[in-house]
Short mmCIF file of C-alpha atoms and ligand atoms in Angstrom, two decimals:
data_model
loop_
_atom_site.label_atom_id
_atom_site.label_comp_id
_atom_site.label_asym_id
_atom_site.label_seq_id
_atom_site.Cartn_x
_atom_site.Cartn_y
_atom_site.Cartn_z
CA UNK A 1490 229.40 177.95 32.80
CA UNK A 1491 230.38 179.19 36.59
CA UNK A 1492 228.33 177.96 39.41
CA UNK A 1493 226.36 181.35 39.57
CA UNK A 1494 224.90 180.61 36.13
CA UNK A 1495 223.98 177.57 36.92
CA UNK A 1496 222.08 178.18 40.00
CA UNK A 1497 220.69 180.91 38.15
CA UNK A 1498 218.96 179.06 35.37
CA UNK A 1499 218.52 175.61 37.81
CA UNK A 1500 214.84 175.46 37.87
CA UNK A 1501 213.65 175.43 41.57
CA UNK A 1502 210.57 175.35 44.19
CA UNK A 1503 210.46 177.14 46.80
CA UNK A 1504 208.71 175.52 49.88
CA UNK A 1505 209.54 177.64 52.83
CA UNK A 1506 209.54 181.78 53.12
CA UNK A 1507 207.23 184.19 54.72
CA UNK A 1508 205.63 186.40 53.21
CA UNK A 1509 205.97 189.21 55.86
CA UNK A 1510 209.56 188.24 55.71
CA UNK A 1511 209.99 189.39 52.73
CA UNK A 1512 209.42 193.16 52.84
CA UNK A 1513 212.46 195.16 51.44
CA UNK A 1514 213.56 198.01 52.93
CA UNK A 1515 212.43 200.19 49.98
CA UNK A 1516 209.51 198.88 50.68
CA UNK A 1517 208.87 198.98 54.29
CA UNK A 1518 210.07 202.70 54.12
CA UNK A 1519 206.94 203.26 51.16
CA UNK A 1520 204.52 201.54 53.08
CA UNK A 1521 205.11 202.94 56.33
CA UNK A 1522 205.09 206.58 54.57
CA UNK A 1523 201.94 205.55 52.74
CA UNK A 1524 200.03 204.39 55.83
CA UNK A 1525 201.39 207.00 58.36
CA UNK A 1526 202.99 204.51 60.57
CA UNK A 1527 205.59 205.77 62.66
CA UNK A 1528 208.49 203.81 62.45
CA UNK A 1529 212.16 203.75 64.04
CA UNK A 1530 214.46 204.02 60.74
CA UNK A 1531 214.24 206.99 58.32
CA UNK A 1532 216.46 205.05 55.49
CA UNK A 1533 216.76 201.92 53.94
CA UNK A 1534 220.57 201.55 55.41
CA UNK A 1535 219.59 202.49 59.12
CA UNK A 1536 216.60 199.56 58.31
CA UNK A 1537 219.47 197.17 56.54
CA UNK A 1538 221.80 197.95 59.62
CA UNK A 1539 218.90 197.40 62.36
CA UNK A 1540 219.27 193.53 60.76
CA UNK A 1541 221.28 192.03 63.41
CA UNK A 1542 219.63 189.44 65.54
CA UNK A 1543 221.03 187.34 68.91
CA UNK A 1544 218.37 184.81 68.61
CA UNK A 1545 215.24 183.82 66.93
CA UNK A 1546 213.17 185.97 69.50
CA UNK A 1547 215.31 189.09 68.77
CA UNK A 1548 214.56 188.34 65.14
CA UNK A 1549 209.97 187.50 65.82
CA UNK A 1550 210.10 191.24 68.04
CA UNK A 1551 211.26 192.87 65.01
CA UNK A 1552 209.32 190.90 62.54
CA UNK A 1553 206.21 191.44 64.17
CA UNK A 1554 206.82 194.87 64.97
CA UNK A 1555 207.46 195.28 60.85
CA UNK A 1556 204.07 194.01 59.75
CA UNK A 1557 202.35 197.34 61.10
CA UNK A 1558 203.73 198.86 58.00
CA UNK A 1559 201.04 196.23 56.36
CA UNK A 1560 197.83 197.92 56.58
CA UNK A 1561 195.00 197.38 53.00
CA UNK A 1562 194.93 194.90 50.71
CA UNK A 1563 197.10 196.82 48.33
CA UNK A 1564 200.20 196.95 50.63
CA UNK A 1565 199.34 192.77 51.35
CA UNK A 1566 199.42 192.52 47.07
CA UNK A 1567 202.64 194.74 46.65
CA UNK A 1568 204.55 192.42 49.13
CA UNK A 1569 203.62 189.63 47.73
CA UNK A 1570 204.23 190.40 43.69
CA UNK A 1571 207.84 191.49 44.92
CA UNK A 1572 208.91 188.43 45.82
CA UNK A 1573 206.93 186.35 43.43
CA UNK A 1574 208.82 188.77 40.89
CA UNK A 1575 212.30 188.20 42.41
CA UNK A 1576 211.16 183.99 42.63
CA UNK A 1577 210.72 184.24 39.40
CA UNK A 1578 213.75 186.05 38.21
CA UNK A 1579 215.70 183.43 41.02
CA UNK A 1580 213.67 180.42 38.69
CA UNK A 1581 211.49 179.50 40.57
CA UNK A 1582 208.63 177.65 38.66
CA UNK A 1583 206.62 176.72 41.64
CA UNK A 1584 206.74 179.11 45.78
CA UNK A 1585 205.01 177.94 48.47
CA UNK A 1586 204.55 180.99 51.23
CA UNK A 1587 203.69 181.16 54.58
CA UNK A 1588 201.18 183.93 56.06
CA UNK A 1589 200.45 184.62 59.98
CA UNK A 1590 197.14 186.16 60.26
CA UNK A 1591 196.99 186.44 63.90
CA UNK A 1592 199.92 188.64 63.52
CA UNK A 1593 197.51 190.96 61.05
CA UNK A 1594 193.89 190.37 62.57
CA UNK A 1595 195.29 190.83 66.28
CA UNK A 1596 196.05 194.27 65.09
CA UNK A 1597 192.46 195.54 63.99
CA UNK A 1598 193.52 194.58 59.73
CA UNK A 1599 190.39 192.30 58.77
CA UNK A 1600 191.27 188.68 57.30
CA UNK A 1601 189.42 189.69 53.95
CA UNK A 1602 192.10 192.55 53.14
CA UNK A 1603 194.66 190.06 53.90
CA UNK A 1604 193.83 187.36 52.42
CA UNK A 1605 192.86 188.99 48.78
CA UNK A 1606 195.45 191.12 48.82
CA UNK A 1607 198.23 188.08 49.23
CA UNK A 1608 195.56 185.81 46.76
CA UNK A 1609 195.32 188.65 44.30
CA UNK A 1610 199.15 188.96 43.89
CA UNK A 1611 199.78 184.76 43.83
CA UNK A 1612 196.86 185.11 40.88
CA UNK A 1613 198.76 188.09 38.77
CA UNK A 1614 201.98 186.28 39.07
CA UNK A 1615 200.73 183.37 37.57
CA UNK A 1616 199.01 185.11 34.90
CA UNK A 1617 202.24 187.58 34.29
CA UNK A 1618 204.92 185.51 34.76
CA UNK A 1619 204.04 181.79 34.73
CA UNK A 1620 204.79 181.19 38.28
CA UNK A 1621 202.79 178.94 40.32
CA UNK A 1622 202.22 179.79 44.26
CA UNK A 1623 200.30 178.26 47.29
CA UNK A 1624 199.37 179.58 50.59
CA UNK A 1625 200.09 178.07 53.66
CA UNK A 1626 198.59 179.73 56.97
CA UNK A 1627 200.90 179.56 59.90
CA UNK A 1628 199.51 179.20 63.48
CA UNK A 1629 202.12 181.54 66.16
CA UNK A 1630 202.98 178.74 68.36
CA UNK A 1631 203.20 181.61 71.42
CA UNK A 1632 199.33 181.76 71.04
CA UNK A 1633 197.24 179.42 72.44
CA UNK A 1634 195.72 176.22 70.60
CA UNK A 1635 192.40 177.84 70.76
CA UNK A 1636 193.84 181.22 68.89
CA UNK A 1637 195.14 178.73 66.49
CA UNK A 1638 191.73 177.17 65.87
CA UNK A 1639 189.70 180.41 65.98
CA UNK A 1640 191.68 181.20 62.79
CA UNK A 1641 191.13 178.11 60.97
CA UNK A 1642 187.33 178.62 61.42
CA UNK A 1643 187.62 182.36 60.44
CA UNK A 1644 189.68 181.38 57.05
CA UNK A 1645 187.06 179.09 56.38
CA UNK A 1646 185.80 181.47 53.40
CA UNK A 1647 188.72 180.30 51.79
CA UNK A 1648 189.00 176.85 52.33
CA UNK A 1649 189.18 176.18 48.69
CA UNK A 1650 192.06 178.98 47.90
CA UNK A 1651 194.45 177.44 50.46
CA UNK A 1652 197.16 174.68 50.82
CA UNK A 1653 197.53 174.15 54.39
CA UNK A 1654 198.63 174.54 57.48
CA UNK A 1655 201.76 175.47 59.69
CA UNK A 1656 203.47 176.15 62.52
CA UNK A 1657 205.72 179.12 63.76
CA UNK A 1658 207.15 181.48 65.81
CA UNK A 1659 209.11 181.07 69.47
CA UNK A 1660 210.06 177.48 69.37
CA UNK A 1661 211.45 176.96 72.73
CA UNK A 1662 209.17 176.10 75.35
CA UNK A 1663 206.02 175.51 72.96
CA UNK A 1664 206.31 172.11 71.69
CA UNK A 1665 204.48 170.78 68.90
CA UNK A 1666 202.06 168.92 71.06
CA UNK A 1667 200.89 172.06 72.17
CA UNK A 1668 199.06 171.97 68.75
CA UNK A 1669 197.66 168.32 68.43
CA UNK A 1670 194.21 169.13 67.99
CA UNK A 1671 194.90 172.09 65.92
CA UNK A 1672 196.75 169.84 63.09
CA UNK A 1673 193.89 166.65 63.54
CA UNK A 1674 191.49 169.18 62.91
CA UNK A 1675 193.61 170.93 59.74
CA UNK A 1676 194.35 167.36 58.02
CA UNK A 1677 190.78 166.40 58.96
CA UNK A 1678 189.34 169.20 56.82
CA UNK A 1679 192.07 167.80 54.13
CA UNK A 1680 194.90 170.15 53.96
CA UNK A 1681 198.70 169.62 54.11
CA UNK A 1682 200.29 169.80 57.08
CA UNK A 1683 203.65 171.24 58.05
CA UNK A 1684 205.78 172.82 61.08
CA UNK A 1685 209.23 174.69 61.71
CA UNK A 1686 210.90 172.05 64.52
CA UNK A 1687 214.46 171.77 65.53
CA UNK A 1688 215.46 175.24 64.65
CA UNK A 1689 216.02 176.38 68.12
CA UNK A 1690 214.14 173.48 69.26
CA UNK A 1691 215.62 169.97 69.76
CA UNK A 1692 215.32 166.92 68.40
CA UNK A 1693 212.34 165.73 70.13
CA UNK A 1694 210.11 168.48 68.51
CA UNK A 1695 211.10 167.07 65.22
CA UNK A 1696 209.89 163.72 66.38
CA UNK A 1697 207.36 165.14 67.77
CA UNK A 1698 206.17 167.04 64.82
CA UNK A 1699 206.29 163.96 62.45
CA UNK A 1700 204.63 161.32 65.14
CA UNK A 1701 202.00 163.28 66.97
CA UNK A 1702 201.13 166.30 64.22
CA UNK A 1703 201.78 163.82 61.19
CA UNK A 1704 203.15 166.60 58.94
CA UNK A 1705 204.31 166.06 55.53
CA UNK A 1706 207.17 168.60 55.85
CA UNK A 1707 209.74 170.14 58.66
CA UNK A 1708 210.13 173.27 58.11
CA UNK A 1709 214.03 173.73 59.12
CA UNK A 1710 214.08 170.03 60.98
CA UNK A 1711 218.08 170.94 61.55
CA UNK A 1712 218.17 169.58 64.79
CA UNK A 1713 217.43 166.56 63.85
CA UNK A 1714 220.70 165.01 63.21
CA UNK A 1715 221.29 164.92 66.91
CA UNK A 1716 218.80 161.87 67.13
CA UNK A 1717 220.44 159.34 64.65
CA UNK A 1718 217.60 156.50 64.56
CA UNK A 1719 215.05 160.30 63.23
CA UNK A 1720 217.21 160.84 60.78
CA UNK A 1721 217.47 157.18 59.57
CA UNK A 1722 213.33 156.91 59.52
CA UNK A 1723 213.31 160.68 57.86
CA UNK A 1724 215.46 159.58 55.12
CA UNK A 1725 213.50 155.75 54.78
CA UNK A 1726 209.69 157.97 54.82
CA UNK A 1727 211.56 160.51 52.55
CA UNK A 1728 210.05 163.16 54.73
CA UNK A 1729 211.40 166.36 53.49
CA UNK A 1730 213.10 169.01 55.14
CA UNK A 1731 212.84 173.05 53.99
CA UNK A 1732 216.21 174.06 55.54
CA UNK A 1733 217.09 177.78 55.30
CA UNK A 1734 220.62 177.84 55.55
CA UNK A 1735 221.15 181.73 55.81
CA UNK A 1736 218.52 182.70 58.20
CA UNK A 1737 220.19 179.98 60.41
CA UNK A 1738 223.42 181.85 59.89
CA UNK A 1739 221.80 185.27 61.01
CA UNK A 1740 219.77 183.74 63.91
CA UNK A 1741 222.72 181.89 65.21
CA UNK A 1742 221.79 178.41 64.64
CA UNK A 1743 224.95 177.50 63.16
CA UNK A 1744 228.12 179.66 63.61
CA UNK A 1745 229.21 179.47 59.88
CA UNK A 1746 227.33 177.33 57.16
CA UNK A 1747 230.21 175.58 56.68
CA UNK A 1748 228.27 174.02 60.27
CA UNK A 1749 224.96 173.58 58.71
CA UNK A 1750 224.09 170.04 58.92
CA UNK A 1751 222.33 170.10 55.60
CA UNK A 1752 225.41 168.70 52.98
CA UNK A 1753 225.18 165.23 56.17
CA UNK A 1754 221.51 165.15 55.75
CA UNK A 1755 221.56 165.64 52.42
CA UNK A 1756 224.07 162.52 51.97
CA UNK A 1757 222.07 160.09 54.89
CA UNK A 1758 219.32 160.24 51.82
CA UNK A 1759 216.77 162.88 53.60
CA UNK A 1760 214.78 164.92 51.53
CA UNK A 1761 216.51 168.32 51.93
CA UNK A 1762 215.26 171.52 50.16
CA UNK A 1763 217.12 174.88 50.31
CA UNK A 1764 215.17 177.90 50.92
CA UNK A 1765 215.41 181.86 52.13
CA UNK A 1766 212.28 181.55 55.23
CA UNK A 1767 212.75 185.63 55.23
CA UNK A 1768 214.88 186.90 52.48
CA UNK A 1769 214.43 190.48 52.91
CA UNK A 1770 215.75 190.45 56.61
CA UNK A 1771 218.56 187.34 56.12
CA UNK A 1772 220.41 189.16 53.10
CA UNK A 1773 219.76 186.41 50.70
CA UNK A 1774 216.92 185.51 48.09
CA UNK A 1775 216.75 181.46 47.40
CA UNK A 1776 219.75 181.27 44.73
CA UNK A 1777 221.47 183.12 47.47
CA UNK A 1778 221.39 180.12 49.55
CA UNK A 1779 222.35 177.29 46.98
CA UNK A 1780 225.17 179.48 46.39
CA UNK A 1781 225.89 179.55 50.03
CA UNK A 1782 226.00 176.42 50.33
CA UNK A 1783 227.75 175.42 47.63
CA UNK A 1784 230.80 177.21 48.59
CA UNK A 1785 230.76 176.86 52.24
CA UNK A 1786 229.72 172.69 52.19
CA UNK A 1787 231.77 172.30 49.21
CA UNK A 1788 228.58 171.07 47.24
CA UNK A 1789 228.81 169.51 43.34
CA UNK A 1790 226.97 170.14 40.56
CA UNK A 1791 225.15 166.49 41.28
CA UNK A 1792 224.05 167.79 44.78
CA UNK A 1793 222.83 171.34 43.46
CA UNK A 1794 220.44 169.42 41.19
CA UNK A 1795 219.22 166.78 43.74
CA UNK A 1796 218.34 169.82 46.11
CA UNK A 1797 216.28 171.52 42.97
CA UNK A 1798 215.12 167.51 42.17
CA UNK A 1799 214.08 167.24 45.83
CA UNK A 1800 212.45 170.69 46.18
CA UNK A 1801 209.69 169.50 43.39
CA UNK A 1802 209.36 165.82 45.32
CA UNK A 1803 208.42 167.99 48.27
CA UNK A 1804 206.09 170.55 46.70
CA UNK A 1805 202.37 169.84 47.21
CA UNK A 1806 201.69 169.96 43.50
CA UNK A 1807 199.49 167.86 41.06
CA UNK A 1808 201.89 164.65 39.78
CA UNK A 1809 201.87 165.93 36.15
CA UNK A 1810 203.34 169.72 37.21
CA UNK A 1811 205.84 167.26 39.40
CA UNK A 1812 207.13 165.52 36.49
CA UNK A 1813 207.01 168.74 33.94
CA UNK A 1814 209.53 170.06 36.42
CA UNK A 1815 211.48 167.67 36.63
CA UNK A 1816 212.14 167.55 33.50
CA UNK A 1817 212.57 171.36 33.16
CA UNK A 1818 215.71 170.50 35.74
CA UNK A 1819 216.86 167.27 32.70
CA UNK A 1820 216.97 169.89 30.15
CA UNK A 1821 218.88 172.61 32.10
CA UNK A 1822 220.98 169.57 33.02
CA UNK A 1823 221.36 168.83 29.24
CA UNK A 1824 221.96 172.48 28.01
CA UNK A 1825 224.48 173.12 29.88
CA UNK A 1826 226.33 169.57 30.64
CA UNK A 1827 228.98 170.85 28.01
CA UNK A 1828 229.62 174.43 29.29
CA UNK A 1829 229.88 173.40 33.21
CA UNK A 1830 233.75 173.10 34.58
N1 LIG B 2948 208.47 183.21 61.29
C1 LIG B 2948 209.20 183.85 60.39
N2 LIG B 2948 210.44 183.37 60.33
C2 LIG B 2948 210.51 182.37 61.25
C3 LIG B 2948 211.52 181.48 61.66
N3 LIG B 2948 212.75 181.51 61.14
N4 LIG B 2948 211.22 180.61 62.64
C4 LIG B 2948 210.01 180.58 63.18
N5 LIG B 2948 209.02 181.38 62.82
C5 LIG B 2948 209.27 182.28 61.86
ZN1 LIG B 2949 210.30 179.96 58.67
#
């Protein structure tokens, strides 16, 4: 069996996309036609060729400017059961997706059509194709704390229909302490805690992130491995990392994944997961990215199952779905031991 196939039928979490990132351009084109919102690109190639970003800011002006196209609850469910769909197809048995709602509310759409239009879609999935999902709320870090807590208290109607808590948006020059009391107050109320660090950001965010926020996860974390005593207390703690090893490519965090530090975290014993943050805009879905990697870090068959392994050690799911997958990933392992190379 080639590599492909194996990816293909490796089952998989996925801990780290956006939801708003992952609006084809079929999509976005429908949407914006549907809702009468004006928008620059008149075809799905002029909206694939628009996809060229300097920076992660170039990237957040576009991505924001995208979610007008999001306007009811129905266009918030579409989006949603499109890439549960394609997770599924990719196998993944369990997503985890962000949302921003201040990127939504702070443009007159009510948190109620958000919120069951993304929990409506997570619920059909399930009941259609098996998948499990959980939603994680992201605070923009460009906002203030108090934004950040207005929207906790406004979500509280659905405390019990949501995972946690994160962090995103311009890294640079808004450091995770920026948020302290935001997080206290999110793992307070008893939900999981997580935050992108070191994608543009340095090494001290990730610290940051872990000491003074007390995540569970990084999201990205890649900077990291410029701080060698972080990355030897990341990999002792087993804190994991949700690297995205292809929006890093288009956002110019690494030159070439062949860069990407994730095959040197991966072997200093960290906790790395491979994911696709914003598929629709970085060209790749989450098989996408194992298969990236595999070819450009020269990855074995033992290291594409550890990164499916670690992606369910990661996931904030009950112990007994942890182990079920696990050994969903033994059997695949199994069937196809005598077909692979
Ligand atoms: N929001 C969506 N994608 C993001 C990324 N790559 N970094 C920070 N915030 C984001
Ligand atoms: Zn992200």
């Amino acid at each position: 069996m080639n590599v492909r196939d194996f990816v293909a039928g490796l089952p998989k979490a996925e801990l780290h996309m956006h939801i708003e990132g992952s609006i084809e351009p079929d999509l976005f084109i429908r949407l914006a036609r549907r809702n009468g919102v004006a928008i620059r690109w008149q075809t799905e190639d002029e909206l694939r060729a628009a996809y060229q970003f300097d920076d992660l800011q170039d990237f957040l002006d576009l991505y924001y400017d995208g979610c007008r196209v999001l306007v009811t609850a129905g266009d918030f469910f579409d989006v949603t059961r499109d890439y549960l769909r394609r997770a599924h197809a990719d196998r993944v048995l369990h997503a985890e997706l962000f949302l921003g709602p201040q990127g939504h509310t702070s443009r007159g759409v009510p948190l109620a059509t958000v919120m069951e239009g993304v929990l409506g879609a997570m619920e059909a999935a399930r009941a259609e194709d098996g998948i499990t999902s959980g939603l994680i709320a992201v605070a923009q870090r460009h906002r203030s704390e108090e934004e950040g807590l207005a929207m906790l208290a406004d979500l509280e109607p659905w405390y019990g229909r949501l995972l946690g808590f994160g962090l995103g948006g311009a890294e640079v020059g808004n450091p995770p302490g920026k948020f302290a009391a935001f997080f206290a107050r999110c793992r307070e109320l008893g939900f999981k805690v997580v935050a992108h660090a070191g994608e543009e950001g340095p090494a001290a965010y990730v610290r940051e992130s872990v000491e003074v926020l007390q995540v569970q996860r990084l999201d990205h974390g890649n900077a990291c491995i410029d701080d060698p005593a972080l990355v030897a207390e990341l990999a002792a703690r087993r804190v994991p990392l949700t690297m995205c090893p292809l929006s890093n490519l288009k956002l110019r965090v690494v030159d070439t994944v062949a860069a990407h530090p994730l095959k040197r975290l991966l072997d200093a014993g960290l906790c790395v997961t491979v994911n696709s943050d914003d598929p629709s805009y970085f060209g790749g879905y989450v098989n996408d990215n194992y298969l990236a990697c595999e070819e450009a870090l020269g990855l074995g068959r033992d290291d594409l199952v550890q990164l499916a392994r670690n992606s369910f050690e990661a996931a904030f799911i009950p112990d007994a779905q942890r182990r079920a997958s696990l050994a969903a990933i033994d059997a695949w392992v199994a069937q196809t031991a005598t077909t692979t190379r």
